[in-house]
CSV table of C-alpha atoms in Angstrom, one decimal:
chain,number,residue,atom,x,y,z
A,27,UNK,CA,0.0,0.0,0.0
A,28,UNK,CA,1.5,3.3,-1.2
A,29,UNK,CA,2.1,6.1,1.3
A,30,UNK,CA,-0.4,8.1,-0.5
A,31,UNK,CA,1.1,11.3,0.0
A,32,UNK,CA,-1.3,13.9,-1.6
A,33,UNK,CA,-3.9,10.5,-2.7
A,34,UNK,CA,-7.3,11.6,-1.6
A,35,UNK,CA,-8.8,9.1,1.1
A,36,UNK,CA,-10.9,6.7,0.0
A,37,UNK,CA,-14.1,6.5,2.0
A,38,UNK,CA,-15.7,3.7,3.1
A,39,UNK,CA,-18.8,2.6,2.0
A,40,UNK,CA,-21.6,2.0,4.9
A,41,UNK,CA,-23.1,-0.8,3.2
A,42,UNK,CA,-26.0,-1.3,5.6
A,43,UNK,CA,-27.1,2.2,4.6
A,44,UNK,CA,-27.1,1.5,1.1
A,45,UNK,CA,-28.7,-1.7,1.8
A,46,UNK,CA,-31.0,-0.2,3.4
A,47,UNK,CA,-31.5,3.0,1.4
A,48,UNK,CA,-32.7,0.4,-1.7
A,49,UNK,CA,-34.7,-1.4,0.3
A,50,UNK,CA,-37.0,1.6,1.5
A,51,UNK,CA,-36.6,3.5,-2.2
A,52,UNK,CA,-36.6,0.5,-4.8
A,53,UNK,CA,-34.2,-0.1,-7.4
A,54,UNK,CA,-33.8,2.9,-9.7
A,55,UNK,CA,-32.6,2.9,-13.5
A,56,UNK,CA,-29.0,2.3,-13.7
A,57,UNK,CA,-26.0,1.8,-11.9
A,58,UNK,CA,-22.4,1.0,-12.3
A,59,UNK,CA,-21.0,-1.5,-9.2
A,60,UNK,CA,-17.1,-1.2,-9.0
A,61,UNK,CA,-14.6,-2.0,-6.3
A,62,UNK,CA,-12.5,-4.4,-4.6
A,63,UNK,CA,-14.8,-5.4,-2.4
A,64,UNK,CA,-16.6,-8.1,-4.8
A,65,UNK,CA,-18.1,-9.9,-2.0
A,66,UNK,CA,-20.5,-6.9,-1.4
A,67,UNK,CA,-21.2,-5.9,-4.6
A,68,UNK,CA,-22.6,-9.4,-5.5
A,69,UNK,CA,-24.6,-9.6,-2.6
A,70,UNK,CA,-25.8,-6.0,-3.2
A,71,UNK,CA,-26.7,-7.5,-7.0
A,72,UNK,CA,-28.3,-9.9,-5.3
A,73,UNK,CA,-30.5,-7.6,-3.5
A,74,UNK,CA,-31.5,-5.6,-6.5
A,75,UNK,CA,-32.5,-9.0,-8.3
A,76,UNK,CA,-34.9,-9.6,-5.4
A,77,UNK,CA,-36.7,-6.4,-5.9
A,78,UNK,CA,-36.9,-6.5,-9.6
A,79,UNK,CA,-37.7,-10.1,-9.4
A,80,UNK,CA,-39.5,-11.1,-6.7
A,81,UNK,CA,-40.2,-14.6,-8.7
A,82,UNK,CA,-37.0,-15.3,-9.6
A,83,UNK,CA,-34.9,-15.2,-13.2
A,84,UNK,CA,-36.7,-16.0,-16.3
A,85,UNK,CA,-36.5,-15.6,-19.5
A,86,UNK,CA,-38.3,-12.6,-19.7
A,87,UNK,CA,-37.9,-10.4,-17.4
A,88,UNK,CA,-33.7,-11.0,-16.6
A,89,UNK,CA,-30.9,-10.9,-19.7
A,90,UNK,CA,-27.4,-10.6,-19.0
A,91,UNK,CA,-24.5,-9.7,-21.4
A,92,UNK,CA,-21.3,-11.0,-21.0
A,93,UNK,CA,-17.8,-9.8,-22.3
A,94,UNK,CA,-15.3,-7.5,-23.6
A,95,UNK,CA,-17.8,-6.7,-26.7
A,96,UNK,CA,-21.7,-5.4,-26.0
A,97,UNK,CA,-24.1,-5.7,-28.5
A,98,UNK,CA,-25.4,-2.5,-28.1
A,99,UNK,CA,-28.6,-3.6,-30.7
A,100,UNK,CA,-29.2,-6.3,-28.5
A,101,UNK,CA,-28.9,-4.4,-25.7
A,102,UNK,CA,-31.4,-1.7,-26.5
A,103,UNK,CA,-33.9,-4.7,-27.4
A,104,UNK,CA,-33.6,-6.0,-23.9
A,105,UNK,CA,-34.3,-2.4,-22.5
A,106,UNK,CA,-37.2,-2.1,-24.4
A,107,UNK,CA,-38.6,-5.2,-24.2
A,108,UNK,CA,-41.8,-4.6,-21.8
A,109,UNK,CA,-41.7,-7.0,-18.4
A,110,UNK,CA,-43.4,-9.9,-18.5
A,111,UNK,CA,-45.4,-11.6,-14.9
A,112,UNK,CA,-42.8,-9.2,-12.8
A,113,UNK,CA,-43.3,-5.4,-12.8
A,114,UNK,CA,-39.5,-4.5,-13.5
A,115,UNK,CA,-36.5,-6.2,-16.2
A,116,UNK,CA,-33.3,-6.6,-14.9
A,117,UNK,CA,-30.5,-6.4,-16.9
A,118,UNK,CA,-26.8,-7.6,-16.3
A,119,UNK,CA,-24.0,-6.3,-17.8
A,120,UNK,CA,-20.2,-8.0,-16.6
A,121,UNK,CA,-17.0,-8.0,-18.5
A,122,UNK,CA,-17.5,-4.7,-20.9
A,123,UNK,CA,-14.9,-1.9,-19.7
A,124,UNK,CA,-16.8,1.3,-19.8
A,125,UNK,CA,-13.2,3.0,-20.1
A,126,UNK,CA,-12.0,1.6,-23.2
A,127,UNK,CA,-14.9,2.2,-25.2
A,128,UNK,CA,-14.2,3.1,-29.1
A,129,UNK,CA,-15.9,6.8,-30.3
A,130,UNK,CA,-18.8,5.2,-31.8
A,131,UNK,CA,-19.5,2.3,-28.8
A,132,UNK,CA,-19.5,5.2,-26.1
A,133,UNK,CA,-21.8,6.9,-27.8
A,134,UNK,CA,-24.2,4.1,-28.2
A,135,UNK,CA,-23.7,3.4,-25.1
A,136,UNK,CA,-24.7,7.4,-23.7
A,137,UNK,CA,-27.6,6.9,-25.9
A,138,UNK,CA,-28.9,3.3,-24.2
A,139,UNK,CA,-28.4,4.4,-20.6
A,140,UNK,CA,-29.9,8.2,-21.7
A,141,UNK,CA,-33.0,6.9,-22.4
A,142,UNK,CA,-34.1,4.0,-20.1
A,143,UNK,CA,-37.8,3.1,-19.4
A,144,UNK,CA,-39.5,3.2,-15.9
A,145,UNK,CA,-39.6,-0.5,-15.9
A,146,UNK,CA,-35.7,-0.9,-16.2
A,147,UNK,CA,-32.6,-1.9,-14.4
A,148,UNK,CA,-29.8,-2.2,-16.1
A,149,UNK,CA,-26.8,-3.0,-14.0
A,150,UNK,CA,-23.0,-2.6,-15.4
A,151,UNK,CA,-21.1,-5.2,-13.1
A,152,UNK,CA,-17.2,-4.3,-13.1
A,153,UNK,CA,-14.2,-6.1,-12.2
A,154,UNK,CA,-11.7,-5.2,-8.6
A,155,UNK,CA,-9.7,-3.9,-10.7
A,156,UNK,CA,-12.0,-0.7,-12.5
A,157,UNK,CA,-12.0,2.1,-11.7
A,158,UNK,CA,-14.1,5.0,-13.3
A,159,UNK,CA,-12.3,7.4,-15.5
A,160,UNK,CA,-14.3,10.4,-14.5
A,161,UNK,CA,-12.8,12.7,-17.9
A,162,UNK,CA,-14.9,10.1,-20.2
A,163,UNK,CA,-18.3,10.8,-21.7
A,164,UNK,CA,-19.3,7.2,-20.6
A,165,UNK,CA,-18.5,7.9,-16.6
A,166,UNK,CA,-20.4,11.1,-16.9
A,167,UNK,CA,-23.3,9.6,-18.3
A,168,UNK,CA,-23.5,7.4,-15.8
A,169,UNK,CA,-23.5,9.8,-13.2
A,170,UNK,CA,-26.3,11.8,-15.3
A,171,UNK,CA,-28.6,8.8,-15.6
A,172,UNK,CA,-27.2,6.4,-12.4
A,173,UNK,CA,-25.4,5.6,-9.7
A,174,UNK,CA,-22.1,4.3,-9.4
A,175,UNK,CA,-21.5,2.2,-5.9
A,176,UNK,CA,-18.0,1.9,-5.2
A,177,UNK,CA,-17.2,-1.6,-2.8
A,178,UNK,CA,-14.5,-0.5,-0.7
A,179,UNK,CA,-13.2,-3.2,2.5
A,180,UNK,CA,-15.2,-2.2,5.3
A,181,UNK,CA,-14.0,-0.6,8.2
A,182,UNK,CA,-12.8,-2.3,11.1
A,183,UNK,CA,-15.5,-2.4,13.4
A,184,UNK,CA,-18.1,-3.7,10.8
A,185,UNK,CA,-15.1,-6.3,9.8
A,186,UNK,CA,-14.7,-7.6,13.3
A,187,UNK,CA,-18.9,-8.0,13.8
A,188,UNK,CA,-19.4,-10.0,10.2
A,189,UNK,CA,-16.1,-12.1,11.3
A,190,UNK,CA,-17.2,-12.6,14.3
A,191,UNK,CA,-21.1,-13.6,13.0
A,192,UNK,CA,-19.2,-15.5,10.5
A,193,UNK,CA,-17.8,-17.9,12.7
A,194,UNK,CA,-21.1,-18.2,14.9
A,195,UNK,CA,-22.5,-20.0,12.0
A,196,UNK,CA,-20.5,-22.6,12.4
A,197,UNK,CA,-20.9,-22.7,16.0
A,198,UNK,CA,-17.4,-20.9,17.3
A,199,UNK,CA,-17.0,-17.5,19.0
A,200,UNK,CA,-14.0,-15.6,18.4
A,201,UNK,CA,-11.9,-12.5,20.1
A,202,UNK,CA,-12.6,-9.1,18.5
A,203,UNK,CA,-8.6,-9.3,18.4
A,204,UNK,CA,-8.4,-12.4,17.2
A,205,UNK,CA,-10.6,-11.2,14.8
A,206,UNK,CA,-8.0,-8.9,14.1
A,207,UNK,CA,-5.4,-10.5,13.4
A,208,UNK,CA,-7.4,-12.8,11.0
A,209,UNK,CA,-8.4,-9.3,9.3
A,210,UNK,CA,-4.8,-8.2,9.2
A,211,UNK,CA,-3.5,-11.8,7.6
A,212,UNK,CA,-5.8,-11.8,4.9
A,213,UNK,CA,-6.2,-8.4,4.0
A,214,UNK,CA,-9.7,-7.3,5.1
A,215,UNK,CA,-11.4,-8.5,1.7
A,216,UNK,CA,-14.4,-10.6,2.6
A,217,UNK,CA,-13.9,-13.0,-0.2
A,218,UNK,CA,-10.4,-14.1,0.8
A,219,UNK,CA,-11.4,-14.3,4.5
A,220,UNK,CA,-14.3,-16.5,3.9
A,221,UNK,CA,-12.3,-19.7,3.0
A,222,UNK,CA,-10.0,-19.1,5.7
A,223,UNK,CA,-12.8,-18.9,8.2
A,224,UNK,CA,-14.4,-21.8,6.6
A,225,UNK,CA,-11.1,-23.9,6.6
A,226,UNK,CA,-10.4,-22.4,10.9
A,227,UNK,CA,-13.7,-23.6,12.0
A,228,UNK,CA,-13.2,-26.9,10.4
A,229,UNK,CA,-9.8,-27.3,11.9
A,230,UNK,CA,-10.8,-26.1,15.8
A,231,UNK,CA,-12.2,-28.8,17.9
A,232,UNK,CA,-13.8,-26.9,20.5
A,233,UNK,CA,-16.1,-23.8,20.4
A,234,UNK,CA,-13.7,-21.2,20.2
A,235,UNK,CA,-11.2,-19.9,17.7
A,236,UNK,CA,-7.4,-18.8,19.2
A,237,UNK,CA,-4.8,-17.3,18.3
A,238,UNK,CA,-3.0,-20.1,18.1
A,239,UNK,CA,-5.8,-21.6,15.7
A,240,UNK,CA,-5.1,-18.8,13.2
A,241,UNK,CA,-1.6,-19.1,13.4
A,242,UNK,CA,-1.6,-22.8,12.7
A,243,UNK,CA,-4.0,-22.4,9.7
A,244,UNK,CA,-4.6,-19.4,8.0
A,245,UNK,CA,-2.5,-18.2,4.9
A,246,UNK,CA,-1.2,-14.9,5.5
A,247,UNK,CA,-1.0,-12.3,3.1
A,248,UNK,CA,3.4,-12.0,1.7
A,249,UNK,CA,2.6,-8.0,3.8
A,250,UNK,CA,1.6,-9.2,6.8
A,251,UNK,CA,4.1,-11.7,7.3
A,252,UNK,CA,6.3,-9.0,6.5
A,253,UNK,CA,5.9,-7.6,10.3
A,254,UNK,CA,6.9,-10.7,11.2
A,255,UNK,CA,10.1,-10.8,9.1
A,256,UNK,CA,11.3,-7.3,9.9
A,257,UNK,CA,10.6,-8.1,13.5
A,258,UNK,CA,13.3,-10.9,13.3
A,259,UNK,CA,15.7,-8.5,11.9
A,260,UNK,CA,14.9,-6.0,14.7
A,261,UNK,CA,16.0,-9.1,17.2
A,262,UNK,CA,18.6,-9.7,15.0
A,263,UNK,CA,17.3,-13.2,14.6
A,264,UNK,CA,19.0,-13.8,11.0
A,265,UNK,CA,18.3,-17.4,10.9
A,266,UNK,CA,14.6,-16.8,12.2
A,267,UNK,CA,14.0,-14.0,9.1
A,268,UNK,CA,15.7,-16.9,6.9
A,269,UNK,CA,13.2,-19.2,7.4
A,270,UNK,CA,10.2,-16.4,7.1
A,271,UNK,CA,12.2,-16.4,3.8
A,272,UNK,CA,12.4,-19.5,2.7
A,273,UNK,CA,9.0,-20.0,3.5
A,274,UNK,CA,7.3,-17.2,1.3
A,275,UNK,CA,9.7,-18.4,-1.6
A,276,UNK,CA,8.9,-21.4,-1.5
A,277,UNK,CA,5.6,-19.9,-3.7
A,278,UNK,CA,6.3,-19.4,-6.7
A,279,UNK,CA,3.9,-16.4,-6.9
A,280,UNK,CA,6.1,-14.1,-4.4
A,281,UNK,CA,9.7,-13.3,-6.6
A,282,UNK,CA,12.2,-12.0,-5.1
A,283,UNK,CA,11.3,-8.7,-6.5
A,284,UNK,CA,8.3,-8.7,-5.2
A,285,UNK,CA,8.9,-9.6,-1.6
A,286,UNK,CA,11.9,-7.0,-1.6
A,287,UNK,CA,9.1,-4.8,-2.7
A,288,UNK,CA,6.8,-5.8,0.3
A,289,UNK,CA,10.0,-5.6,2.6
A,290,UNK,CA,10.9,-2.1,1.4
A,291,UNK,CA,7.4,-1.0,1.9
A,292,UNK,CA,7.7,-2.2,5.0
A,293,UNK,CA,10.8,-0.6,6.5
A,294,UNK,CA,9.5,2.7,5.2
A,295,UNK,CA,6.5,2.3,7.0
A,296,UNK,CA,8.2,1.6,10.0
A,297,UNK,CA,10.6,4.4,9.6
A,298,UNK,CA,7.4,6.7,8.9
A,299,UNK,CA,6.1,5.3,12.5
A,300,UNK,CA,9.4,5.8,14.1
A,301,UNK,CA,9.7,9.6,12.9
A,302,UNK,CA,5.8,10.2,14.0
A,303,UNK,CA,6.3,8.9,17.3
A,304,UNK,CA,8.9,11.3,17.7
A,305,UNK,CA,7.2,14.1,16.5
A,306,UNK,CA,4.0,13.0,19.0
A,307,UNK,CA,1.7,11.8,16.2
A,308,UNK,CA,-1.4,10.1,17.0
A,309,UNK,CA,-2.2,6.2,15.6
A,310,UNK,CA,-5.2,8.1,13.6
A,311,UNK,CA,-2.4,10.4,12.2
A,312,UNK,CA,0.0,7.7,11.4
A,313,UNK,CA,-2.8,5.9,9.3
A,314,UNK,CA,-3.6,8.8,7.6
A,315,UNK,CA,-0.4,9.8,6.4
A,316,UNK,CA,0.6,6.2,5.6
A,317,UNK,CA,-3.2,5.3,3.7
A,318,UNK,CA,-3.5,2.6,5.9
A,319,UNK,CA,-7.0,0.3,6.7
A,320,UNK,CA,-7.1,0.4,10.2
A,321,UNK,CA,-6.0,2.1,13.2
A,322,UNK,CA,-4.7,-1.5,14.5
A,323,UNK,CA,-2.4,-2.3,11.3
A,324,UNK,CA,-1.0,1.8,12.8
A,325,UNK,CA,-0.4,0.6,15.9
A,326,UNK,CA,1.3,-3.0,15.1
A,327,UNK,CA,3.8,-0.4,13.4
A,328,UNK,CA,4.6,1.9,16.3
A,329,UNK,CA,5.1,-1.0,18.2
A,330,UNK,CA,7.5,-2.8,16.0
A,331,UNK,CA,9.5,1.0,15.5
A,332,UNK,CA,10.6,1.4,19.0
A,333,UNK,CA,12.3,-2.0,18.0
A,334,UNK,CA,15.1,-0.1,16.2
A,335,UNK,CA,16.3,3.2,16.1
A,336,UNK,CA,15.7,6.1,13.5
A,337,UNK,CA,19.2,5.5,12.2
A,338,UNK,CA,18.9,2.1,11.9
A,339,UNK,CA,15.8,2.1,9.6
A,340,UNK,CA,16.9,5.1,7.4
A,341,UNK,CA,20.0,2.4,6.5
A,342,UNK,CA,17.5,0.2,6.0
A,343,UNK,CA,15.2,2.0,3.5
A,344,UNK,CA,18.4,3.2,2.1
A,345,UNK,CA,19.5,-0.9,1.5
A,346,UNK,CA,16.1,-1.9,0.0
A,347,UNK,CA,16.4,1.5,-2.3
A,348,UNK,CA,20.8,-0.5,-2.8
A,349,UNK,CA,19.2,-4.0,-3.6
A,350,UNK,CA,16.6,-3.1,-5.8
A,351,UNK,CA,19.2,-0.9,-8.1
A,352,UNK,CA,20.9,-4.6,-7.7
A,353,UNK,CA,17.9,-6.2,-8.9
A,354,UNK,CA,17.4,-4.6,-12.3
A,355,UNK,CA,20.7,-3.9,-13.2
A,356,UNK,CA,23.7,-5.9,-12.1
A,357,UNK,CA,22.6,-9.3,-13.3
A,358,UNK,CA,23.6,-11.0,-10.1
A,359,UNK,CA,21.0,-13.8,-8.5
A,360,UNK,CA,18.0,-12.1,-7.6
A,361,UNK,CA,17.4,-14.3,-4.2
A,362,UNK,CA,20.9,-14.0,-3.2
A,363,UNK,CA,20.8,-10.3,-3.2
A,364,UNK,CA,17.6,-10.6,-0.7
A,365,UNK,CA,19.3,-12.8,1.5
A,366,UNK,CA,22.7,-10.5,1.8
A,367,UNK,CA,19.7,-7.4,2.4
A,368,UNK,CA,18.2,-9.4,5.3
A,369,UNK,CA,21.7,-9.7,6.8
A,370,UNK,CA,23.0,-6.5,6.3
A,371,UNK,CA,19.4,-5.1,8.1
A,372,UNK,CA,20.3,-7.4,10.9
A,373,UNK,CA,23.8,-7.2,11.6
A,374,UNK,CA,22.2,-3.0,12.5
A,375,UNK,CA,18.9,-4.3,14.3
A,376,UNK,CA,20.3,-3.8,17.5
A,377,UNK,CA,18.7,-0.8,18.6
């Protein structure tokens, strides 16, 4: 996660309220679902296909388009075509990328969404990785004619509740900071935490989840073992960060590259904690300047800074800055040159 200086905060979306507010004012015209968040947006979908239609899909009232290309003939028959036993259509539309529409597409597409009937939903379902290019005609069409719900990771109150009623279901309680920690290992995306509470649950005997239960079987995101890793080096546990090491390459997704990039990230966020706890900085003001999640993620890092000194992690931001100059342009081996990093952090961990 960058350090966002100058990035506008994202705000979180109350998804209750918009839940709510569809309920109480019925499904209007059009809208335009984005986000990383996919686990809310579908079930958000799901609650507009239960207004629209209350007997179900059929043939006649629901048509979904799928794809890069829209058939935009096709899909101003749909939108005209007149309900039939429901008193709304739905229409789904997934896999057409409103930004990369040619000339003569975006303005068929201004012209379909400009001119929908009473009875009509039509629903543009995006991908986590879209994002709405406001300059286009296409965005500000949609926010003539629509809405556009972005499906941002909840805060962390609402996470720890859904967590927590998560793991009810199948019969186990769990800590609000256990909760956490599950939350901080898998990211705080609902979708990725739902196998791992599934796969928890299924591996704890009695009726409540520990910490020690996470640990043993949740996968943790390559960043949030990364607090673990620099904590080593902090201790100046070489052999301990090693094995941290060895374990995270040991999948083939997470190059060398890319965990130096997690591990730079990392001592720059923990330099950034170290400089705001000398300057008296709050946790809310830490996660703030760093664009972090949650005030807990803020305070994991002023913890692990008082671990070294100021000195010791502007040398070690300074290394990472070293390697990766390595990386892309001496030729040398790639996992070598992380292992010498790690060392060269810990021989200076001792605070």
């Amino acid at each position: 996660m960058a350090t966002g200086k100058g990035k506008k905060k994202q705000e979180v979306l109350n998804y209750k309220a918009q839940e709510r507010t569809l309920r109480e004012q019925g499904p209007g015209r059009l809208y335009l679902l984005w986000g990383r968040e996919d686990y809310l947006r579908e079930q958000y979908l799901l609650e507009l296909k239960k207004l629209c239609l209350p007997g179900g899909e059929d043939d006649f009232s629901y048509h979904r388009f799928d794809g890069a290309e829209l058939d935009f003939q096709a899909l101003a028959d749909a939108v005209d075509a007149v309900p039939f036993l429901s008193e709304r259509t739905l229409i789904e539309v997934r896999g057409f990328d409103t930004n990369k529409c040619r000339e003569e597409d975006a303005q068929a597409l201004v012209q379909v969404i400009g001119d929908l009937p009473d009875y009509c939903t039509l629903v543009f379902v995006m991908g986590t990785d879209f994002e709405p290019d406001g300059r286009l005609k296409t965005t500000k069409a949609f926010k003539k004619y629509g809405q556009l719900i972005q499906f941002t990771a909840q805060g962390e109150p609402a996470l720890v509740n859904w967590v927590g009623k998560r793991f009810k279901a199948h019969g186990k309680n769990i800590s609000s900071e256990d909760a956490r920690q599950l939350i901080f290992f898998t990211g705080g995306l609902m979708n990725t935490m739902i196998p791992e509470i599934d796969k928890i649950a299924a591996y704890v005997q009695g009726d409540t989840v520990t910490r020690a239960d996470i640990l043993a079987v949740a996968h943790r995101m390559p960043e949030a073992v990364a607090y673990e890793l620099t904590d080593r080096l902090a201790d100046q546990d070489y052999d301990g960060a090693m094995r941290i090491l060895a374990d995270l390459l040991a999948d083939k997704a997470n190059t060398p590259i890319f965990l130096l990039a997690v591990i730079g990230q990392q001592m720059r966020r923990l330099y950034a904690a170290r400089l705001a706890r000398r300057a008296g900085l709050a946790t809310g003001d830490l996660r703030a300047l760093l664009g972090l999640s949650f005030d807990f993620i803020a305070e994991n890092l002023l913890r692990s800074a008082r671990k070294f000194s100021g000195r010791q992690l502007e040398e070690a931001v300074r290394l990472c800055a070293q390697t990766d100059f390595a990386m892309k342009n001496t030729g040398a081996d790639d996992t070598e040159l992380l292992k010498e990093l790690l060392l060269r952090i810990a021989v200076g961990g001792a605070a």
